[in-house]
Amino acid sequence: MAQDSPTIGHKHQRLRRLRQSEALRAMVAEVELNKADLICPIFVSEINSQRTPIASLPGVERIPLAELADEAKRISALGLKSVLLFPVVDPAKKTNDGREAYNPNGLIQQAIACVRHAAPELVVMADVALDPFTTHGHDGILSSDGTILNDETVDALVKMSLTLASAGVHFVAPSDMMDGRVCAIRQALDFAKHEQVSLLAYSAKYASAFYGPFREALGSGARGLDKKTYQLNYTNIREALLEAEFDEAEGADMIMVKPGLCYLDILCRIRARTQKPLVMYHVSGEYAMLKAAVEKTWLDEKPAVLETLTSMKRAGADLIVTYYAQWAAKNLF
Ligand code: PBG
């Protein structure tokens, strides 16, 4: 008989009751996006004398060093807490081994000092990898047989990290995916009395089709550049868990998953295994997809961006690197 059915009780359950009003929905919201969650990437350029748009990243510009102080102040005034710096390097300075990366007076080192001075309240992060500085656009040193040399690259990343620390960076963020780099960088920083400099590890960074606009912004290599011998294969989950586990054990203060939307499952699983803060990188191609659809009036920008970024929080991200940071600070809160 119907009354005896074990499903009968569900008929008294009306989950829609708690969805009735804006106020109720806000009261039972399980996650909330905040300005402090957003990390704002900045492309600092030594090849542009003025702020220069990036075609595939509408709304994002290459910022000359002379404009960086103003940019940092503007970002801070919007209520954002942190920036992640990337250098757009003069092609004449690029080499096979990317040695410009550890020039103590290089662009990125100057940029760090500039932001620290202009907006002392901001948390300053800098990417650690060789791709902005190599002629071939790879994140590591390319040997004559076409392989990317792991340990030689790690040595260069250590040198780079030390110059970033001396320039005043708060976080070094290795994005290269060489083995053992977190341990090597942590040890070298501590030995040099930079024990207060934190480490944000790009732990689960996948070889992705969604980095194209970023590479255009940096001028770092051809579109189809193949980084599959060091970045993760998108078929894999367990390997990402190992990367995160190793990076945490090696001393990472925060763990990053990259890209974002196609990798929410990865972030969610890492969330279950670590107590460290987790960061998701909403990458250039994901930003470009949204912007392109909005330009065509196929999507409504505010709700689409809010839903996208909130989904990353729901998956377990504490922080999100996004090219939408400034726009979101102005439009979503
Ligand atoms: C390179 C680096 C990349 C990004 C951040 N650091 C590109 C790559 O690995 O080729 C991509 C970011 C983005 O697409 O927004 N070390």
Coordinates of C-alpha atoms and ligand atoms in Angstrom, one line a residue:
M1 CA 0.0 0.0 0.0
A2 CA 1.1 3.5 -0.7
Q3 CA 1.2 4.6 3.0
D4 CA 3.8 1.8 3.7
S5 CA 6.1 2.9 0.9
P6 CA 9.5 4.0 2.3
T7 CA 9.4 6.9 -0.1
I8 CA 6.2 8.4 1.4
G9 CA 8.2 10.6 3.9
H10 CA 9.8 12.4 1.0
K11 CA 6.4 13.8 0.1
H12 CA 6.5 15.9 3.2
Q13 CA 10.0 17.2 2.2
R14 CA 9.7 20.5 0.4
L15 CA 13.2 21.7 -0.4
R16 CA 11.7 24.6 -2.3
R17 CA 10.6 26.2 1.0
L18 CA 14.2 27.4 1.6
R19 CA 14.4 28.9 -1.9
Q20 CA 11.4 31.2 -1.6
S21 CA 13.1 34.5 -1.2
E22 CA 16.4 36.3 -1.8
A23 CA 16.9 36.6 2.0
L24 CA 16.4 32.9 2.6
R25 CA 18.6 31.8 -0.2
A26 CA 21.3 34.0 1.1
M27 CA 20.9 32.5 4.6
V28 CA 21.3 29.0 3.4
A29 CA 24.0 29.7 0.8
E30 CA 26.8 27.2 1.5
V31 CA 29.6 29.2 -0.1
E32 CA 30.1 32.9 -0.8
L33 CA 32.5 34.6 -3.2
N34 CA 34.5 37.5 -1.5
K35 CA 36.8 40.1 -2.9
A36 CA 39.6 38.8 -0.7
D37 CA 39.3 35.4 -2.6
L38 CA 40.5 36.9 -5.8
I39 CA 44.1 37.1 -6.9
C40 CA 44.7 39.6 -9.7
P41 CA 47.3 38.7 -12.4
I42 CA 49.3 41.6 -13.9
F43 CA 51.3 41.5 -17.1
V44 CA 54.2 43.9 -16.6
S45 CA 55.9 44.8 -19.8
E46 CA 59.3 46.1 -20.8
I47 CA 58.4 46.2 -24.5
N48 CA 55.4 48.5 -24.3
S49 CA 55.8 52.2 -23.4
Q50 CA 52.0 52.5 -22.8
R51 CA 49.3 50.3 -21.5
T52 CA 48.6 47.9 -24.4
P53 CA 45.5 45.8 -24.8
I54 CA 45.9 42.0 -25.4
A55 CA 43.6 40.9 -28.3
S56 CA 42.6 37.6 -26.9
L57 CA 42.2 38.9 -23.3
P58 CA 39.7 41.8 -23.7
G59 CA 39.9 44.2 -20.8
V60 CA 43.4 43.0 -19.8
E61 CA 46.5 45.1 -20.7
R62 CA 50.2 44.8 -20.7
I63 CA 51.4 47.4 -18.2
P64 CA 54.7 49.2 -18.6
L65 CA 56.8 49.4 -15.4
A66 CA 56.3 53.2 -15.3
E67 CA 52.5 52.6 -14.9
L68 CA 52.7 49.8 -12.5
A69 CA 52.6 51.8 -9.3
D70 CA 49.3 53.4 -10.4
E71 CA 47.9 50.0 -11.4
A72 CA 48.8 48.5 -8.0
K73 CA 47.2 51.4 -6.1
R74 CA 44.1 51.1 -8.3
I75 CA 43.8 47.3 -7.6
S76 CA 44.2 47.9 -3.9
A77 CA 41.6 50.7 -3.9
L78 CA 39.2 48.2 -5.4
G79 CA 39.5 46.1 -2.3
L80 CA 41.6 43.3 -3.8
K81 CA 44.3 41.9 -1.6
S82 CA 46.8 40.3 -3.9
V83 CA 48.5 40.4 -7.3
L84 CA 50.3 37.7 -9.3
L85 CA 53.0 39.2 -11.5
F86 CA 54.1 38.0 -15.0
P87 CA 56.8 39.7 -17.1
V88 CA 56.6 40.5 -20.8
V89 CA 60.3 40.4 -21.6
D90 CA 62.2 42.0 -24.4
P91 CA 62.8 39.2 -27.0
A92 CA 66.4 40.3 -27.2
K93 CA 66.9 39.2 -23.6
K94 CA 65.5 35.7 -24.2
T95 CA 68.0 32.8 -24.3
N96 CA 67.8 29.0 -24.4
D97 CA 68.5 28.8 -20.7
G98 CA 66.4 31.8 -19.7
R99 CA 69.0 33.3 -17.5
E100 CA 67.3 36.7 -17.5
A101 CA 64.9 35.1 -15.0
Y102 CA 67.5 35.5 -12.2
N103 CA 68.9 38.9 -13.2
P104 CA 68.6 40.7 -9.8
N105 CA 67.6 43.9 -11.7
G106 CA 65.3 42.2 -14.2
L107 CA 61.8 43.4 -15.0
I108 CA 60.0 41.1 -12.6
Q109 CA 62.4 42.0 -9.7
Q110 CA 61.9 45.7 -10.3
A111 CA 58.1 45.1 -10.6
I112 CA 58.0 43.5 -7.2
A113 CA 59.9 46.3 -5.5
C114 CA 57.6 48.8 -7.3
V115 CA 54.4 47.2 -6.1
R116 CA 55.7 46.7 -2.6
H117 CA 56.5 50.4 -2.4
A118 CA 53.3 51.7 -4.2
A119 CA 50.8 49.6 -2.3
P120 CA 52.4 48.1 0.8
E121 CA 49.1 46.5 1.9
L122 CA 49.0 44.2 -1.2
V123 CA 50.2 40.6 -1.0
V124 CA 52.7 40.3 -3.9
M125 CA 53.1 37.0 -5.7
A126 CA 55.3 36.2 -8.6
D127 CA 55.3 33.3 -11.0
V128 CA 58.4 31.2 -11.1
A129 CA 59.2 29.5 -14.4
L130 CA 61.5 30.1 -17.3
D131 CA 59.0 30.5 -20.2
P132 CA 58.9 34.3 -20.2
F133 CA 62.7 34.3 -20.6
T134 CA 63.4 31.4 -23.0
T135 CA 63.6 31.7 -26.8
H136 CA 61.6 28.5 -27.2
G137 CA 58.8 29.3 -24.7
H138 CA 59.3 26.2 -22.6
D139 CA 59.3 26.4 -18.8
G140 CA 62.6 24.8 -18.5
I141 CA 66.0 24.4 -20.2
L142 CA 65.9 22.6 -23.5
S143 CA 68.7 20.2 -24.2
S144 CA 70.0 19.5 -27.7
D145 CA 68.0 16.3 -27.9
G146 CA 64.8 18.1 -27.3
T147 CA 64.2 17.1 -23.7
I148 CA 63.5 19.6 -20.9
L149 CA 66.3 19.2 -18.3
N150 CA 64.8 18.8 -14.9
D151 CA 67.5 19.4 -12.3
E152 CA 69.3 22.1 -14.3
T153 CA 66.0 23.9 -14.5
V154 CA 65.4 23.5 -10.8
D155 CA 68.8 25.2 -10.2
A156 CA 67.7 28.1 -12.3
L157 CA 64.3 28.3 -10.5
V158 CA 66.1 28.4 -7.2
K159 CA 68.3 31.3 -8.4
M160 CA 65.2 33.1 -9.7
S161 CA 63.3 32.6 -6.4
L162 CA 66.2 34.0 -4.4
T163 CA 66.2 37.2 -6.6
L164 CA 62.4 37.5 -6.2
A165 CA 62.7 37.1 -2.4
S166 CA 65.4 39.8 -2.3
A167 CA 63.2 42.1 -4.3
G168 CA 60.5 41.7 -1.6
V169 CA 58.1 39.1 -3.0
H170 CA 55.6 37.6 -0.5
F171 CA 54.9 34.5 -2.4
V172 CA 56.9 32.6 -5.0
A173 CA 54.7 30.6 -7.3
P174 CA 56.5 27.9 -9.2
S175 CA 54.5 27.0 -12.3
D176 CA 57.1 24.9 -14.2
M177 CA 56.1 21.4 -13.1
M178 CA 59.7 20.2 -12.7
D179 CA 60.1 17.5 -10.1
G180 CA 61.6 18.5 -6.7
R181 CA 61.4 22.2 -7.3
V182 CA 59.3 23.0 -4.2
C183 CA 61.8 21.3 -1.9
A184 CA 64.8 22.9 -3.6
I185 CA 63.3 26.4 -3.5
R186 CA 62.1 26.1 0.1
Q187 CA 65.5 25.0 1.3
A188 CA 67.3 27.7 -0.6
L189 CA 64.9 30.4 0.7
D190 CA 65.4 29.2 4.3
F191 CA 69.1 29.0 4.0
A192 CA 69.2 32.6 2.7
K193 CA 67.1 33.8 5.6
H194 CA 64.0 34.3 3.5
E195 CA 62.0 31.9 5.7
Q196 CA 59.1 34.3 5.7
V197 CA 58.6 34.1 2.0
S198 CA 55.7 31.8 1.2
L199 CA 55.4 29.2 -1.5
L200 CA 52.3 28.8 -3.7
A201 CA 52.8 25.6 -5.7
Y202 CA 51.2 25.1 -9.0
S203 CA 50.8 21.4 -8.1
A204 CA 48.3 20.1 -10.4
K205 CA 49.0 22.0 -13.6
Y206 CA 47.6 20.3 -16.7
A207 CA 48.9 20.5 -20.3
S208 CA 45.9 22.4 -21.5
A209 CA 44.5 24.0 -24.6
F210 CA 43.3 26.9 -22.5
Y211 CA 46.7 28.7 -22.1
G212 CA 46.7 30.2 -25.6
P213 CA 45.8 33.9 -24.7
F214 CA 48.3 33.9 -21.9
R215 CA 51.1 32.8 -24.3
E216 CA 50.0 35.5 -26.7
A217 CA 50.2 38.1 -23.9
L218 CA 53.8 37.0 -23.0
G219 CA 54.9 36.3 -26.5
S220 CA 56.1 33.0 -25.1
G221 CA 55.9 30.4 -27.8
A222 CA 53.8 29.2 -30.6
R223 CA 50.1 28.3 -30.0
G224 CA 50.6 24.5 -30.2
L225 CA 53.6 24.5 -27.9
D226 CA 53.7 21.0 -26.4
K227 CA 54.5 20.9 -22.7
K228 CA 53.2 17.3 -22.1
T229 CA 56.5 16.0 -20.8
Y230 CA 56.2 18.1 -17.7
Q231 CA 52.6 19.3 -17.4
L232 CA 50.0 16.7 -16.3
N233 CA 47.9 14.6 -18.7
Y234 CA 44.2 15.6 -18.4
T235 CA 43.3 12.0 -18.3
N236 CA 44.7 11.6 -14.8
I237 CA 43.5 12.1 -11.3
R238 CA 45.7 10.0 -9.0
E239 CA 48.8 11.7 -10.5
A240 CA 47.5 15.1 -9.5
L241 CA 46.9 13.8 -5.9
L242 CA 50.5 12.7 -5.8
E243 CA 51.7 16.0 -7.1
A244 CA 49.7 17.8 -4.4
E245 CA 50.9 15.4 -1.7
F246 CA 54.5 15.8 -2.6
D247 CA 54.4 19.6 -2.9
E248 CA 52.8 19.8 0.6
A249 CA 55.4 17.5 2.0
E250 CA 58.1 19.5 0.3
G251 CA 56.9 22.7 2.0
A252 CA 54.2 24.3 -0.1
D253 CA 52.1 26.8 1.9
M254 CA 49.3 26.7 -0.7
I255 CA 48.4 24.3 -3.4
M256 CA 47.1 25.3 -6.8
V257 CA 45.0 23.5 -9.5
K258 CA 45.1 24.8 -13.0
P259 CA 43.1 25.3 -15.2
G260 CA 39.8 25.8 -13.4
L261 CA 36.5 24.7 -14.9
C262 CA 37.6 21.5 -16.6
Y263 CA 39.4 20.5 -13.3
L264 CA 36.9 21.2 -10.6
D265 CA 36.8 17.4 -9.8
I266 CA 40.6 17.5 -9.2
L267 CA 40.3 20.4 -6.8
C268 CA 37.5 18.8 -5.0
R269 CA 39.5 15.6 -4.4
I270 CA 42.6 17.5 -3.3
R271 CA 40.3 19.4 -0.9
A272 CA 39.4 16.1 0.9
R273 CA 43.1 15.4 1.5
T274 CA 44.8 18.6 2.6
Q275 CA 44.2 21.2 5.2
K276 CA 46.3 23.7 3.2
P277 CA 44.6 26.6 1.4
L278 CA 43.7 25.7 -2.1
V279 CA 43.9 28.0 -5.1
M280 CA 42.3 27.6 -8.5
Y281 CA 43.6 29.3 -11.6
H282 CA 40.8 30.5 -13.8
V283 CA 43.1 30.6 -16.9
S284 CA 43.3 32.9 -19.9
G285 CA 41.4 30.6 -22.3
E286 CA 38.5 30.3 -19.8
Y287 CA 38.3 34.1 -19.4
A288 CA 38.5 34.5 -23.2
M289 CA 35.6 32.1 -23.7
L290 CA 33.4 34.1 -21.4
K291 CA 34.4 37.4 -22.9
A292 CA 33.8 36.2 -26.4
A293 CA 30.3 34.9 -25.6
V294 CA 29.5 38.1 -23.8
E295 CA 30.7 40.2 -26.8
K296 CA 28.3 38.2 -29.0
T297 CA 25.6 38.9 -26.4
W298 CA 25.1 35.1 -26.0
L299 CA 25.8 35.3 -22.3
D300 CA 25.0 37.8 -19.6
E301 CA 28.3 38.7 -18.1
K302 CA 27.5 39.3 -14.4
P303 CA 25.6 36.1 -13.6
A304 CA 27.9 34.0 -15.8
V305 CA 31.0 35.3 -14.1
L306 CA 29.5 35.0 -10.6
E307 CA 28.4 31.5 -11.3
T308 CA 31.8 30.5 -12.7
L309 CA 33.8 31.9 -9.8
T310 CA 31.4 30.6 -7.2
S311 CA 31.5 27.1 -8.6
M312 CA 35.3 27.2 -7.9
K313 CA 34.6 28.1 -4.3
R314 CA 32.0 25.3 -4.0
A315 CA 34.5 22.8 -5.4
G316 CA 36.8 23.8 -2.5
A317 CA 39.0 26.7 -3.6
D318 CA 39.9 29.2 -1.0
L319 CA 41.4 31.6 -3.6
I320 CA 41.0 32.1 -7.3
V321 CA 43.4 33.6 -9.7
T322 CA 41.3 35.3 -12.4
Y323 CA 41.6 38.0 -15.1
Y324 CA 38.2 38.9 -14.0
A325 CA 39.5 40.1 -10.6
Q326 CA 39.3 43.9 -11.2
W327 CA 36.0 43.6 -13.1
A328 CA 34.5 41.4 -10.4
A329 CA 35.6 43.8 -7.7
K330 CA 33.8 46.6 -9.5
N331 CA 30.7 44.7 -10.6
L332 CA 29.9 41.8 -8.4
F333 CA 30.2 42.9 -4.8
Ligands
PBG1 C1 53.9 29.3 -17.6 C2 52.5 29.7 -17.2 C3 51.4 29.5 -18.0 C4 50.4 30.1 -17.4 C5 50.8 30.6 -16.1 N1 52.1 30.3 -16.0 C6 51.3 29.0 -19.4 C7 51.9 27.7 -19.7 O1 52.1 26.9 -18.9 O2 52.2 27.6 -20.9 C8 49.0 30.1 -18.0 C9 48.0 31.1 -17.4 C10 46.8 31.3 -18.2 O3 46.6 30.7 -19.3 O4 46.1 32.2 -17.8 N2 54.7 29.0 -16.6

